[in-house]
Amino acid sequence: MKQATTLSNKNLYEAVRSCQLDPAGFDHEAHIRLAWYYLSHWTYDQALQKFNRDFRRFVVNAGATGKYHRTITDALLQLIASHLHNEKCRLDWDYFKQDAEPLFTNAYGLLQRYYSSSLLESESARKTFKKPDKAELPAPYNPA
């Protein structure tokens, strides 16, 4: 099985889609890098749909369905996409990492600016996307 840290962005995408990635090596940064790849290659709506389909298949194949949380996934994709208004963030992974540093160091704390803990921890939020109950998420970059 392939390791996320040794793969290019495109190869990470292909390894997840084909379920050839070692789930044990799929950490938070790899998750964000994968989402960034989708959001950098498709419109926001297309990326959201494709990411959820492919990532869900990956976690099912890995036997980790309990780790999949639809609201957290979609909200993080929107937060990632909000940085892509800046062209350098769309084109340069390292620049994006610097610009979006809180996504890497305190993603749950960042989500708590928009969601109450009770909503994020609810079973319904795990299964379907729920809109924030504290503040609106920033607008995603969505090329025309």
GROMACS .gro file of C-alpha atoms in nm:
model
  144
    1MET     CA    1   0.000   0.000   0.000
    2LYS     CA    2   0.112   0.353  -0.076
    3GLN     CA    3   0.200   0.612   0.189
    4ALA     CA    4   0.049   0.962   0.160
    5THR     CA    5   0.369   1.143   0.256
    6THR     CA    6   0.566   0.990  -0.033
    7LEU     CA    7   0.312   1.072  -0.304
    8SER     CA    8   0.271   1.372  -0.528
    9ASN     CA    9  -0.062   1.553  -0.504
   10LYS     CA   10  -0.194   1.380  -0.817
   11ASN     CA   11  -0.072   1.038  -0.701
   12LEU     CA   12  -0.236   1.092  -0.361
   13TYR     CA   13  -0.563   1.165  -0.542
   14GLU     CA   14  -0.525   0.852  -0.758
   15ALA     CA   15  -0.430   0.631  -0.459
   16VAL     CA   16  -0.739   0.738  -0.264
   17ARG     CA   17  -0.966   0.694  -0.565
   18SER     CA   18  -0.831   0.343  -0.625
   19CYS     CA   19  -0.822   0.260  -0.251
   20GLN     CA   20  -0.449   0.186  -0.279
   21LEU     CA   21  -0.345   0.421   0.001
   22ASP     CA   22  -0.246   0.288   0.341
   23PRO     CA   23  -0.519   0.425   0.572
   24ALA     CA   24  -0.276   0.425   0.866
   25GLY     CA   25  -0.068   0.689   0.690
   26PHE     CA   26  -0.360   0.910   0.594
   27ASP     CA   27  -0.323   1.184   0.851
   28HIS     CA   28  -0.491   1.523   0.887
   29GLU     CA   29  -0.246   1.697   0.655
   30ALA     CA   30  -0.299   1.434   0.384
   31HIS     CA   31  -0.674   1.483   0.421
   32ILE     CA   32  -0.636   1.859   0.369
   33ARG     CA   33  -0.393   1.809   0.081
   34LEU     CA   34  -0.638   1.575  -0.090
   35ALA     CA   35  -0.923   1.825  -0.046
   36TRP     CA   36  -0.698   2.105  -0.174
   37TYR     CA   37  -0.623   1.896  -0.484
   38TYR     CA   38  -0.993   1.847  -0.559
   39LEU     CA   39  -1.073   2.213  -0.498
   40SER     CA   40  -0.783   2.322  -0.720
   41HIS     CA   41  -0.902   2.110  -1.014
   42TRP     CA   42  -1.280   2.141  -1.019
   43THR     CA   43  -1.546   2.394  -0.936
   44TYR     CA   44  -1.643   2.399  -0.570
   45ASP     CA   45  -1.965   2.200  -0.623
   46GLN     CA   46  -1.792   1.941  -0.842
   47ALA     CA   47  -1.504   1.907  -0.598
   48LEU     CA   48  -1.739   1.866  -0.302
   49GLN     CA   49  -1.936   1.595  -0.479
   50LYS     CA   50  -1.631   1.409  -0.610
   51PHE     CA   51  -1.441   1.436  -0.281
   52ASN     CA   52  -1.729   1.300  -0.075
   53ARG     CA   53  -1.789   1.014  -0.318
   54ASP     CA   54  -1.423   0.914  -0.340
   55PHE     CA   55  -1.337   0.971   0.025
   56ARG     CA   56  -1.644   0.780   0.143
   57ARG     CA   57  -1.545   0.485  -0.077
   58PHE     CA   58  -1.192   0.503   0.065
   59VAL     CA   59  -1.307   0.497   0.430
   60VAL     CA   60  -1.556   0.216   0.362
   61ASN     CA   61  -1.283   0.014   0.191
   62ALA     CA   62  -1.054   0.081   0.490
   63GLY     CA   63  -1.324  -0.034   0.733
   64ALA     CA   64  -1.326   0.309   0.899
   65THR     CA   65  -1.681   0.430   0.831
   66GLY     CA   66  -1.710   0.556   1.189
   67LYS     CA   67  -1.444   0.817   1.116
   68TYR     CA   68  -1.638   0.976   0.831
   69HIS     CA   69  -1.822   1.290   0.941
   70ARG     CA   70  -2.014   1.467   0.665
   71THR     CA   71  -2.052   1.808   0.831
   72ILE     CA   72  -1.687   1.830   0.936
   73THR     CA   73  -1.575   1.714   0.591
   74ASP     CA   74  -1.792   1.962   0.401
   75ALA     CA   75  -1.719   2.251   0.638
   76LEU     CA   76  -1.344   2.192   0.614
   77LEU     CA   77  -1.368   2.179   0.235
   78GLN     CA   78  -1.548   2.513   0.240
   79LEU     CA   79  -1.284   2.661   0.472
   80ILE     CA   80  -1.009   2.530   0.244
   81ALA     CA   81  -1.189   2.670  -0.060
   82SER     CA   82  -1.220   3.010   0.108
   83HIS     CA   83  -0.840   3.043   0.083
   84LEU     CA   84  -0.841   2.968  -0.288
   85HIS     CA   85  -0.959   3.318  -0.379
   86ASN     CA   86  -0.584   3.381  -0.365
   87GLU     CA   87  -0.434   3.238  -0.686
   88LYS     CA   88  -0.105   3.150  -0.512
   89CYS     CA   89  -0.303   2.929  -0.272
   90ARG     CA   90  -0.459   2.745  -0.567
   91LEU     CA   91  -0.126   2.687  -0.740
   92ASP     CA   92   0.123   2.630  -0.459
   93TRP     CA   93   0.062   2.373  -0.184
   94ASP     CA   94   0.339   2.513   0.039
   95TYR     CA   95   0.204   2.866   0.008
   96PHE     CA   96  -0.146   2.738   0.086
   97LYS     CA   97  -0.014   2.563   0.400
   98GLN     CA   98   0.129   2.891   0.528
   99ASP     CA   99  -0.182   3.091   0.439
  100ALA     CA  100  -0.422   2.839   0.593
  101GLU     CA  101  -0.211   2.746   0.898
  102PRO     CA  102  -0.506   2.721   1.145
  103LEU     CA  103  -0.654   2.441   0.933
  104PHE     CA  104  -0.346   2.236   1.016
  105THR     CA  105  -0.290   2.327   1.379
  106ASN     CA  106  -0.641   2.366   1.518
  107ALA     CA  107  -0.906   2.258   1.267
  108TYR     CA  108  -1.161   2.161   1.532
  109GLY     CA  109  -1.113   2.492   1.713
  110LEU     CA  110  -1.159   2.671   1.381
  111LEU     CA  111  -1.482   2.480   1.321
  112GLN     CA  112  -1.604   2.586   1.665
  113ARG     CA  113  -1.611   2.946   1.545
  114TYR     CA  114  -1.900   2.839   1.323
  115TYR     CA  115  -2.054   2.537   1.498
  116SER     CA  116  -2.155   2.458   1.853
  117SER     CA  117  -2.002   2.142   1.996
  118SER     CA  118  -2.348   1.994   2.041
  119LEU     CA  119  -2.423   2.030   1.669
  120LEU     CA  120  -2.084   1.898   1.556
  121GLU     CA  121  -2.108   1.602   1.791
  122SER     CA  122  -2.462   1.509   1.683
  123GLU     CA  123  -2.528   1.191   1.490
  124SER     CA  124  -2.728   1.382   1.228
  125ALA     CA  125  -2.425   1.607   1.157
  126ARG     CA  126  -2.213   1.296   1.114
  127LYS     CA  127  -2.447   1.162   0.845
  128THR     CA  128  -2.556   1.478   0.659
  129PHE     CA  129  -2.418   1.827   0.618
  130LYS     CA  130  -2.557   2.075   0.869
  131LYS     CA  131  -2.531   2.450   0.828
  132PRO     CA  132  -2.339   2.632   1.101
  133ASP     CA  133  -2.537   2.745   1.403
  134LYS     CA  134  -2.296   3.014   1.530
  135ALA     CA  135  -2.165   3.202   1.225
  136GLU     CA  136  -2.171   3.167   0.849
  137LEU     CA  137  -1.875   2.991   0.690
  138PRO     CA  138  -1.663   3.209   0.461
  139ALA     CA  139  -1.753   3.197   0.093
  140PRO     CA  140  -1.562   2.935  -0.104
  141TYR     CA  141  -1.370   3.019  -0.417
  142ASN     CA  142  -1.582   2.892  -0.702
  143PRO     CA  143  -1.450   2.963  -1.052
  144ALA     CA  144  -1.715   3.035  -1.312
   0.00000   0.00000   0.00000
